[in-house]
CSV table of C-alpha atoms and ligand atoms in Angstrom, one decimal:
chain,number,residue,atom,x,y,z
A,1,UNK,CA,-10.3,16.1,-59.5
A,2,UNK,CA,-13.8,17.2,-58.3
A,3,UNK,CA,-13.7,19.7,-55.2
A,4,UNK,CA,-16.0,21.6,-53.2
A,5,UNK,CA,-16.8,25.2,-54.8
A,6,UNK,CA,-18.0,28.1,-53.7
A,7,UNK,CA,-20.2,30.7,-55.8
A,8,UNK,CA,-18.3,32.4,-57.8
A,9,UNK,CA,-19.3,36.1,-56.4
A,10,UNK,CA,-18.6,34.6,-53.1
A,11,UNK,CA,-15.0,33.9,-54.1
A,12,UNK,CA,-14.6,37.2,-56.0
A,13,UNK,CA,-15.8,39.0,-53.2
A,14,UNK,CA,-13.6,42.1,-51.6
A,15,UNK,CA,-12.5,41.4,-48.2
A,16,UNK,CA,-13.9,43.7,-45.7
A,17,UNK,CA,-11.2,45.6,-44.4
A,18,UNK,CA,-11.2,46.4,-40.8
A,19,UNK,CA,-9.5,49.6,-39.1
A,20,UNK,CA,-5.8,47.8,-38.5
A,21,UNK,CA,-4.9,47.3,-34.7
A,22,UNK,CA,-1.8,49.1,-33.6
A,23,UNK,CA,1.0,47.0,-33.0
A,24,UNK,CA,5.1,48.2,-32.2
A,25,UNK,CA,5.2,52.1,-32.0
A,26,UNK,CA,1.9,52.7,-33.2
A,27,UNK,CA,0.0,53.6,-30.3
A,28,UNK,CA,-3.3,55.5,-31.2
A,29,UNK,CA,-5.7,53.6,-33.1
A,30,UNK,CA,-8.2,55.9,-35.1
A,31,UNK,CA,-8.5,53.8,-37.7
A,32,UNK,CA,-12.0,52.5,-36.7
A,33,UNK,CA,-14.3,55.1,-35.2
A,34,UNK,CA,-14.4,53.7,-32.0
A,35,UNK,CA,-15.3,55.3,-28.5
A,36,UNK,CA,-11.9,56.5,-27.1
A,37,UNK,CA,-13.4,56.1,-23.7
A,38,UNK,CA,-13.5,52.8,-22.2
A,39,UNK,CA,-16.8,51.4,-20.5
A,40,UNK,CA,-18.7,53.1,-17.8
A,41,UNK,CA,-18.2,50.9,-14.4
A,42,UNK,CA,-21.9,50.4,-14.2
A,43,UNK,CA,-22.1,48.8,-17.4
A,44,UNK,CA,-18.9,46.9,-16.3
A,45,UNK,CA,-20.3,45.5,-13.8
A,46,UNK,CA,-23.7,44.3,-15.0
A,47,UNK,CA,-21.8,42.6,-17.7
A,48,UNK,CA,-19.6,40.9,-15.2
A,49,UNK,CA,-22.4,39.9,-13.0
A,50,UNK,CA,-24.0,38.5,-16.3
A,51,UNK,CA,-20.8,36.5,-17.0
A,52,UNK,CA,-21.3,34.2,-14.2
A,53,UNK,CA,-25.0,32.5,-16.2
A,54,UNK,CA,-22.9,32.1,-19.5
A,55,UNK,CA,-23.8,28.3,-19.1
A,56,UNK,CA,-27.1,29.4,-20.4
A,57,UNK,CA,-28.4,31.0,-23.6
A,58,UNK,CA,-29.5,33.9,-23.8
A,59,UNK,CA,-32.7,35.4,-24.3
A,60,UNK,CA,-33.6,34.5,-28.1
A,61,UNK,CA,-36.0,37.0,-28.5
A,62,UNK,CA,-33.5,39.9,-26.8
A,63,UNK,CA,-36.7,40.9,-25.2
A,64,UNK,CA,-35.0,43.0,-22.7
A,65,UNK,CA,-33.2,45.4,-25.1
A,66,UNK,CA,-35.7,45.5,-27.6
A,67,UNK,CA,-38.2,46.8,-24.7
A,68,UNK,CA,-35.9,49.4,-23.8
A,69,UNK,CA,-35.2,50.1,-27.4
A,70,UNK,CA,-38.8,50.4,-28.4
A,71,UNK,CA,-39.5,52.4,-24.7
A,72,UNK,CA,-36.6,54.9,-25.8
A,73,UNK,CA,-37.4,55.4,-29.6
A,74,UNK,CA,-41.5,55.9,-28.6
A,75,UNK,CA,-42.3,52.6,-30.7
A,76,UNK,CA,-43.9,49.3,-30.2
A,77,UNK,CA,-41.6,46.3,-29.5
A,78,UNK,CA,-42.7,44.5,-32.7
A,79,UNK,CA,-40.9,47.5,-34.4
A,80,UNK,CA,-37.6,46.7,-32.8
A,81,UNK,CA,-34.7,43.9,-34.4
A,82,UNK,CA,-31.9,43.5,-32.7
A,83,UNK,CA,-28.6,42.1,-34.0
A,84,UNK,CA,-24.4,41.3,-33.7
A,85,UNK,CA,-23.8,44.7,-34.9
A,86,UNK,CA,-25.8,46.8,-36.8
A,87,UNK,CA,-23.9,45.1,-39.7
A,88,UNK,CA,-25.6,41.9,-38.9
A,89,UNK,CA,-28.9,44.0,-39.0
A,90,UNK,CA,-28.2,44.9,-41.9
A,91,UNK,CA,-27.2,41.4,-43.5
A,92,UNK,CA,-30.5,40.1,-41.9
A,93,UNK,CA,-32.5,42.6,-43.7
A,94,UNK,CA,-31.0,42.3,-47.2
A,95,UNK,CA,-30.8,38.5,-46.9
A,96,UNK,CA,-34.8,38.9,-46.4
A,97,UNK,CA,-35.2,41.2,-49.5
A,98,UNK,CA,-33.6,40.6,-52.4
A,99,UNK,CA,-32.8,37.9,-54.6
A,100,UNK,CA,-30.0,37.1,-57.6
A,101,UNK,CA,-30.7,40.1,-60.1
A,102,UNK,CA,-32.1,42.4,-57.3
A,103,UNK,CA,-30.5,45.5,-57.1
A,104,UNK,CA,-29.3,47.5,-54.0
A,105,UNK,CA,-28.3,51.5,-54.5
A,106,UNK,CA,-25.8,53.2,-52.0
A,107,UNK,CA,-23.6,55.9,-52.1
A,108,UNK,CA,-20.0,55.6,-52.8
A,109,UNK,CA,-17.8,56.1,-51.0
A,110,UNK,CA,-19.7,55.3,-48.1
A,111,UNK,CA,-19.3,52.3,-45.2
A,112,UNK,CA,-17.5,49.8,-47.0
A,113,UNK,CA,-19.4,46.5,-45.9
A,114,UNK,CA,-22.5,47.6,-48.5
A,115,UNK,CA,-21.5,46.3,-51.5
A,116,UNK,CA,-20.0,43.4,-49.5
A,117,UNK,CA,-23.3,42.4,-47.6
A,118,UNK,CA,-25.2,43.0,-51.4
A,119,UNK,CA,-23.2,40.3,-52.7
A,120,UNK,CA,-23.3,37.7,-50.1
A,121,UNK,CA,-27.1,38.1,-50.0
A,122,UNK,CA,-26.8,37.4,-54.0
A,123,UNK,CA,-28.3,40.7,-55.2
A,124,UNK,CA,-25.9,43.1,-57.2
A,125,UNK,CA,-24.7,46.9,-55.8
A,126,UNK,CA,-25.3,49.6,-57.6
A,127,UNK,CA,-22.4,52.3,-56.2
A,128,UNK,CA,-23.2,56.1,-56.7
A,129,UNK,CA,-20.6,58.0,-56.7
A,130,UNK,CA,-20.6,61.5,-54.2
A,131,UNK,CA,-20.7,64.5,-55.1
A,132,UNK,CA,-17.8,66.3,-55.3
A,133,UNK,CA,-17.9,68.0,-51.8
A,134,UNK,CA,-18.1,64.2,-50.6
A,135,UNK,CA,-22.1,64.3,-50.0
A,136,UNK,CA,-24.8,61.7,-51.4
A,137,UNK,CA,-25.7,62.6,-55.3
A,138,UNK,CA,-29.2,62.4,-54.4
A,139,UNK,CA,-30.7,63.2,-58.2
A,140,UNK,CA,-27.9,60.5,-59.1
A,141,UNK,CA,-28.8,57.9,-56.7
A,142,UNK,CA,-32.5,58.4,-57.7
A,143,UNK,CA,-31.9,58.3,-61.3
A,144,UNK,CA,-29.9,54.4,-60.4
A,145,UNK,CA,-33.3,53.2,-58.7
A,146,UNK,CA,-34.7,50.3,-61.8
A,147,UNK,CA,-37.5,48.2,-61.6
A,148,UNK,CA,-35.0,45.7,-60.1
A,149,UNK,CA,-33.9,48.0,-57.1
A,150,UNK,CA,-35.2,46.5,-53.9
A,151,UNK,CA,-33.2,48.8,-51.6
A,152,UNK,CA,-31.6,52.1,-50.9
A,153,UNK,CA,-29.3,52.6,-48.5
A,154,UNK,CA,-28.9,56.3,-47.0
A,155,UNK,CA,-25.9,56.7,-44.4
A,156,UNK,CA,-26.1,59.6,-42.2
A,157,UNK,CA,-23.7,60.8,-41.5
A,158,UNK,CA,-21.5,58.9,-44.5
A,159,UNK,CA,-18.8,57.0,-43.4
A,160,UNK,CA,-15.8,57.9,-44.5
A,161,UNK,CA,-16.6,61.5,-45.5
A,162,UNK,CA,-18.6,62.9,-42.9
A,163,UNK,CA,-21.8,65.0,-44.0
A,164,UNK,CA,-25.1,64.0,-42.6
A,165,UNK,CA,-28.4,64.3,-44.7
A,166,UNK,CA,-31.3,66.6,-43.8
A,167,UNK,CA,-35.4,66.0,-43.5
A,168,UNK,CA,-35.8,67.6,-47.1
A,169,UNK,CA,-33.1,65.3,-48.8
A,170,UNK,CA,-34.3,62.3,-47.3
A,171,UNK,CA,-38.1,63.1,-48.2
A,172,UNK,CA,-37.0,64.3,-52.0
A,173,UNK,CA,-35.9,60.1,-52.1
A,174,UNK,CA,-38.9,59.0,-50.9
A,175,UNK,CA,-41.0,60.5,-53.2
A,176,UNK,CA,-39.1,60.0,-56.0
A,177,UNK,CA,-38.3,56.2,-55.9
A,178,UNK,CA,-41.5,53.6,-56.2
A,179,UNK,CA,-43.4,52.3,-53.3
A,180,UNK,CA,-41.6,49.1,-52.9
A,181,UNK,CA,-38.1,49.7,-52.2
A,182,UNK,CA,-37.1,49.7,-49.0
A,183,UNK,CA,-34.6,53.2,-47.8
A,184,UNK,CA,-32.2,52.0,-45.0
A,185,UNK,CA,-31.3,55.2,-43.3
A,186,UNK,CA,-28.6,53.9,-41.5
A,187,UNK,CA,-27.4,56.5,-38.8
A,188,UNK,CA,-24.6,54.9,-36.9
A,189,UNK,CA,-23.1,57.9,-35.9
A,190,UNK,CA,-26.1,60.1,-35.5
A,191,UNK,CA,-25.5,61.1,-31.8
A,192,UNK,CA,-22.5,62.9,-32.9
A,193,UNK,CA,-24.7,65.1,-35.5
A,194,UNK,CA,-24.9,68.8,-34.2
A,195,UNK,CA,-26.0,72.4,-36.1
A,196,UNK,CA,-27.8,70.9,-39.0
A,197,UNK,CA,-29.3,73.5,-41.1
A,198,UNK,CA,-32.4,71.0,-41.3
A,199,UNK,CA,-31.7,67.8,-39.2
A,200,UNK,CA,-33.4,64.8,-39.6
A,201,UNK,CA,-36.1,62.8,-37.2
A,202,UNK,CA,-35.9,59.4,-38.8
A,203,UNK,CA,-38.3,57.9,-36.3
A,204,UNK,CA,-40.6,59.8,-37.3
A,205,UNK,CA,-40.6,59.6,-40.8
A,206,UNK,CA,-40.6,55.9,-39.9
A,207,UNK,CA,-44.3,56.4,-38.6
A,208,UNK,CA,-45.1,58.7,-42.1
A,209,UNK,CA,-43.5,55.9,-44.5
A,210,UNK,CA,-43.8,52.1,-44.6
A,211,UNK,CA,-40.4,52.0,-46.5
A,212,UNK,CA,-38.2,53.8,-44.1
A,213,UNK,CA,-36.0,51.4,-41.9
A,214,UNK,CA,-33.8,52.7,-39.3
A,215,UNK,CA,-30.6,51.7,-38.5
A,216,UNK,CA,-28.8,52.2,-35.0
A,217,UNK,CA,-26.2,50.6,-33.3
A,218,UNK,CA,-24.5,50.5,-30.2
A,219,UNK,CA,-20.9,50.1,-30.9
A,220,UNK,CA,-20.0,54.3,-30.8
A,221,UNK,CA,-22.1,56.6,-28.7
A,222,UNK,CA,-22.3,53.9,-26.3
A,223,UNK,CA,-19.1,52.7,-26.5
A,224,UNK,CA,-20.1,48.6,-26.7
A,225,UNK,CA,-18.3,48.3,-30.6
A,226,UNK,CA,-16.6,45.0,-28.7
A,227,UNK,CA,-20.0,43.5,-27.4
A,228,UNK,CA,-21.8,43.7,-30.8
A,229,UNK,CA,-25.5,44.9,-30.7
A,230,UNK,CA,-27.2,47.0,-33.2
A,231,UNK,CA,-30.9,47.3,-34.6
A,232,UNK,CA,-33.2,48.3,-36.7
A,233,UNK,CA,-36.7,50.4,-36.4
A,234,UNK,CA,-39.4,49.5,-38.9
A,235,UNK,CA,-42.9,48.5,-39.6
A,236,UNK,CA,-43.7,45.8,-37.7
A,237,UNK,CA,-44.5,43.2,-40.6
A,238,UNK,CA,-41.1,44.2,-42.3
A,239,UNK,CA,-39.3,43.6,-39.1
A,240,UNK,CA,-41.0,40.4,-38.6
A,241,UNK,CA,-39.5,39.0,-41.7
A,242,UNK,CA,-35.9,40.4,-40.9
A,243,UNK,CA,-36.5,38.5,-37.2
A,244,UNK,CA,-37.4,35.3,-38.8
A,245,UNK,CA,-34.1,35.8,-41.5
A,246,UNK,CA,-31.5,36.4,-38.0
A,247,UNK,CA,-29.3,33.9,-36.9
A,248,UNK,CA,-30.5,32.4,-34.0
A,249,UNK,CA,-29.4,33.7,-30.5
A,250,UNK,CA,-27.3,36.6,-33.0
A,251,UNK,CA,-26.9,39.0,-29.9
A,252,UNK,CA,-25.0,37.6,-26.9
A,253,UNK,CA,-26.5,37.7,-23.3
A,254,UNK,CA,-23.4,39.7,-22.2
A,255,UNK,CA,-24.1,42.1,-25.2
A,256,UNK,CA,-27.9,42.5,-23.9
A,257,UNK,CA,-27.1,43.1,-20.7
A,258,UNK,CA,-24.5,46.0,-21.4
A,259,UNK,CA,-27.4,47.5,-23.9
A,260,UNK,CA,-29.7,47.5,-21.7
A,261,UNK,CA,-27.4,49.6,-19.2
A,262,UNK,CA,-25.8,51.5,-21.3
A,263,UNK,CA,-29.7,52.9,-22.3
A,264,UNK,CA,-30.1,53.4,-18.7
A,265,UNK,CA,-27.2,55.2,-18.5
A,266,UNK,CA,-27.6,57.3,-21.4
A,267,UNK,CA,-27.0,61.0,-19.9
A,268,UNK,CA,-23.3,59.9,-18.6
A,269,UNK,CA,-22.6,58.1,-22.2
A,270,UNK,CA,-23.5,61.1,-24.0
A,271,UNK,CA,-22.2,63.6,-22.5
A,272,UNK,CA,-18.6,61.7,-23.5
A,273,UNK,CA,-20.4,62.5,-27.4
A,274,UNK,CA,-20.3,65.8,-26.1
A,275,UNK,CA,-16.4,65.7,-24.9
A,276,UNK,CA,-15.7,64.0,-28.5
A,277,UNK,CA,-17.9,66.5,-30.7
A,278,UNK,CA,-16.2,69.4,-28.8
A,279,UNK,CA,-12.5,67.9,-30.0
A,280,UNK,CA,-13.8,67.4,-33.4
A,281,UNK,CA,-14.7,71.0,-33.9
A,282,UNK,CA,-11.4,71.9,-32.3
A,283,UNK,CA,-9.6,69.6,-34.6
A,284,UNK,CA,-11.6,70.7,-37.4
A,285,UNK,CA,-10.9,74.3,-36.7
A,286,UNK,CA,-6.7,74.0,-36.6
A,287,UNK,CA,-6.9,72.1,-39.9
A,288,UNK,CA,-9.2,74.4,-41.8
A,289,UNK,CA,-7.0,76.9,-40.0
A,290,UNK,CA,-3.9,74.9,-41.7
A,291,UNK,CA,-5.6,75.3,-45.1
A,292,UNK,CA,-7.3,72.0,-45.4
A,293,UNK,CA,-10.5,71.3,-47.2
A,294,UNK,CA,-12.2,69.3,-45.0
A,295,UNK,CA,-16.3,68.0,-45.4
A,296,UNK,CA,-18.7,68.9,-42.7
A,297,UNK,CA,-17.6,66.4,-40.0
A,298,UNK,CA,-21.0,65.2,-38.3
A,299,UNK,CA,-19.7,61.6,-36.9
A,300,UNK,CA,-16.8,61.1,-34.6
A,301,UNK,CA,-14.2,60.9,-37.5
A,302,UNK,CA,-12.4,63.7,-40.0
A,303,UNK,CA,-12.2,63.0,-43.7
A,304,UNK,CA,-8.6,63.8,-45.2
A,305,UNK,CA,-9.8,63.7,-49.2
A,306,UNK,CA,-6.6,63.5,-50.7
A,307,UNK,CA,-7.0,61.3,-53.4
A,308,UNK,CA,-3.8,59.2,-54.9
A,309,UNK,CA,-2.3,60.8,-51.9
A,310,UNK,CA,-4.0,58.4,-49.3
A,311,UNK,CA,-1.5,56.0,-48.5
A,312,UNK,CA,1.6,59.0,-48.0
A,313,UNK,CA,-0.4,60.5,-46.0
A,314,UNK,CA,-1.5,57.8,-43.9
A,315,UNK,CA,2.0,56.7,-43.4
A,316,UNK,CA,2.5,60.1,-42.1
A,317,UNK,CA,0.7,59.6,-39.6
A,318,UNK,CA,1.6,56.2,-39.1
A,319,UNK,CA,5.1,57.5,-38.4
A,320,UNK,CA,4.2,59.5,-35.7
A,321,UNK,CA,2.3,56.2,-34.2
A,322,UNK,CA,-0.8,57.2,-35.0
A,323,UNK,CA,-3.2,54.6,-36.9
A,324,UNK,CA,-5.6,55.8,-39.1
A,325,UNK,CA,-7.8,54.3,-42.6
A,326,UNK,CA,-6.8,55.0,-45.9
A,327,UNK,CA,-9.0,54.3,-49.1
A,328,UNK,CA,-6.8,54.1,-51.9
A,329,UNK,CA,-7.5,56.8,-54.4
A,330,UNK,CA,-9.5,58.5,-52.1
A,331,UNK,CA,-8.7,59.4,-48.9
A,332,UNK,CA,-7.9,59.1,-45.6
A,333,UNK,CA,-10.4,59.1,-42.8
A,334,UNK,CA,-9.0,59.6,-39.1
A,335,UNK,CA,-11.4,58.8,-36.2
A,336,UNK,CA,-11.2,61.3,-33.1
A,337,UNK,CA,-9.6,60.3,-30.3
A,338,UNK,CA,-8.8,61.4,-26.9
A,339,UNK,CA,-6.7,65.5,-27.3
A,340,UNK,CA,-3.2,64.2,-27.2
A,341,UNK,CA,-4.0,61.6,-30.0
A,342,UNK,CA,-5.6,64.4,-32.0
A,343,UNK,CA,-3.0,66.8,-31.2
A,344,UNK,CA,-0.2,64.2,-33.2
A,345,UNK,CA,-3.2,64.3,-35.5
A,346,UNK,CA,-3.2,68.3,-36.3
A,347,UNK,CA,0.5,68.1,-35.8
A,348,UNK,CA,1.0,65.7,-39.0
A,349,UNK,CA,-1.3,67.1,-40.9
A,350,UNK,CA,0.3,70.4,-40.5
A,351,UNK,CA,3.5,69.1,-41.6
A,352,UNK,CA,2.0,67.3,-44.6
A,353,UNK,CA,0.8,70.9,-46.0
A,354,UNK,CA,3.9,72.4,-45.2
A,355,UNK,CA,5.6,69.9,-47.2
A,356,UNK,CA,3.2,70.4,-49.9
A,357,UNK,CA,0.6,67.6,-50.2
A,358,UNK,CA,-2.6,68.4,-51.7
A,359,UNK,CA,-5.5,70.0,-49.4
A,360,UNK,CA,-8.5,67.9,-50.5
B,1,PLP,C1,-22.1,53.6,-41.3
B,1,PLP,C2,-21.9,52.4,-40.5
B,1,PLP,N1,-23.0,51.6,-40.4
B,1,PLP,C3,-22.9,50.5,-39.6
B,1,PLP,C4,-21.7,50.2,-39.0
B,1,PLP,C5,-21.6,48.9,-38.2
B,1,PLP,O1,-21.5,49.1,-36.9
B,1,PLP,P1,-21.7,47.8,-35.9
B,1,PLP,O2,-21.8,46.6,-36.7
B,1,PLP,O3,-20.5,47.8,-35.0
B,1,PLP,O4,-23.0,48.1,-35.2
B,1,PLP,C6,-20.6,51.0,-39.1
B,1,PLP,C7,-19.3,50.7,-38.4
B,1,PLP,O5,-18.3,51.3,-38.6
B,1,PLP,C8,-20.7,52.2,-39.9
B,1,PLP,O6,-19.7,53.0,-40.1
């Protein structure tokens, strides 16, 4: 009998897998790099007040935020596309650029929804594998770019593993790959980045580079991961197209209001970056102390690399109520949290060595 069908890459697709919620005994959830702390009461507040005109849409054009945006980041407005999430940015801008056949290069392992959003827009991914200290393959990734790449996609610092890319690394793809392919430098986690040997302004590269399209969101610095509202920074004809591809009203007037504060109240929200990037080196310290091999940790999360040994390990941890996100065959990638939740962490992980897992 005839039925409705859906295209076959849609139905072959991987389902993106989200960090798991805790549920019974497991009561620390650092399974999806969220903000341990919850909203500031200002922010609260506006989004409260804001609640009460939810009879009404909201701004279409986000013109609000995208001011504040543009005001913060030194650009025009124009420059400035807001979305639900920076992975509805990112959707939006490969749903505007590629085609069936079109080819988008990423590094892999890196933030699981790339190949995902590659295949709903109909192009094909092209996964580069790290290097074996868990950092881009640059020379590799350049070397996958074909005259049917339309994208490259740069995450800074990589999610799962941690290390964050520097001005010379990012320039070395610029000039190496042609001058129409789009580089996504996708930096959802930059605020946590500190001592880079040679850290990277993407803004301004933006301003050197047509190609260069930033991506920022607001769901971890700032906290708003439940509101939804991320963006990107590019030439202003680029970002025209990726405005005209967005689902209509895609960021919520709730979601615009809280961005909008949360910019205002930038100096409070990050020094709580601070408070996490000072736990992370402490938790870095007491496993390296322990033995473990552990990347250069530049976002808010620690990268366990232990291979087959992923899922043992993260039912360690889930044993001692602690939730964390395993990729099987390669890891296991444990978001900081507030000390007592990284304490269990460093506690585990301890015991794990002791019991003699593997290190990396
Ligand atoms: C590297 C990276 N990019 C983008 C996102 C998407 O964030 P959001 O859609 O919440 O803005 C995430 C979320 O985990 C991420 O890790």
């Amino acid at each position: 009998m005839a039925k409705v069908t859906l295209r076959d890459d849609i139905t072959a697709l991987p389902s993106y897998v989200a960090g798991a919620r805790p549920s019974g005994s497991l009561t620390e959830k650092l399974s999806s790099n969220e903000n341990p702390y919850p909203p500031l009461p200002r922010v609260v507040t506006a989004v409260a007040d804001a609640a009460t005109d939810m009879n009404r849409y909201p701004d279409m054009a986000a013109a609000g935020v995208r001011e504040a945006i543009a005001a913060y980041h030194g650009v025009r407005e124009d420059q400035v596309v807001v979305g639900n999430g920076s992975v509805g940015v990112l959707e939006t801008i490969l749903r505007a650029l590629t085609s069936a056949g079109d080819e988008v290069v990423f590094a892999w392992r890196s933030f699981e929804a790339y190949p995902i959003l590659t295949q709903v827009a109909g192009a094909t991914p092209v996964p580069v594998p790290l290097t074996a200290g868990a950092e881009h393959d640059l020379e590799a990734m350049i070397a996958a770019v074909t005259p049917r790449t339309k994208a490259v996609l740069l995450c800074t610092p990589n999610n799962p593993t941690g290390p964050a890319l520097g001005t010379a690394q990012v320039r070395r793809v610029l000039e190496s790959v042609p001058k129409d392919v789009l580089v996504v430098i996708d930096e959802a986690y930059v605020e946590f980045i500190r001592d880079q040997a040679d850290p990277l302004d993407s803004v301004a590269l933006l301003r050197e580079d047509p190609r260069v399209v930033v991506l920022r969101t607001f769901s971890k610095a700032y906290g708003l991961a439940g509101l939804r509202v991320g963006y990107a920074l590019g030439r202003a004809r680029l970002i025209a197209g990726f405005q005209a591809t967005t689902t209509p009203f895609a960021v919520n007037a709730l979601a615009q209001t809280a961005a909008v504060e949360s910019l205002a109240a930038q100096d409070e929200l990050l020094a709580r970056v601070d408070a996490v990037v000072a736990e992370r080196t402490r938790v870095l310290a007491a496993l390296r102390q322990q033995g473990w091999s552990i990347p250069d940790a530049q976002g808010n999360f620690v990268w366990f690399g232990v291979g087959d040994a992923a899922g043992v390990l993260a039912t360690a941890f889930a044993r001692a109520g602690v939730l964390v996100r395993p990729f099987a065959g390669d890891g296991v990638r444990v978001t900081i949290g507030e000390p007592e939740a990284n304490d269990i962490v460093i506690a585990v992980a301890g015991e794990f060595l002791a019991a003699g897992a593997p290190t990396s």
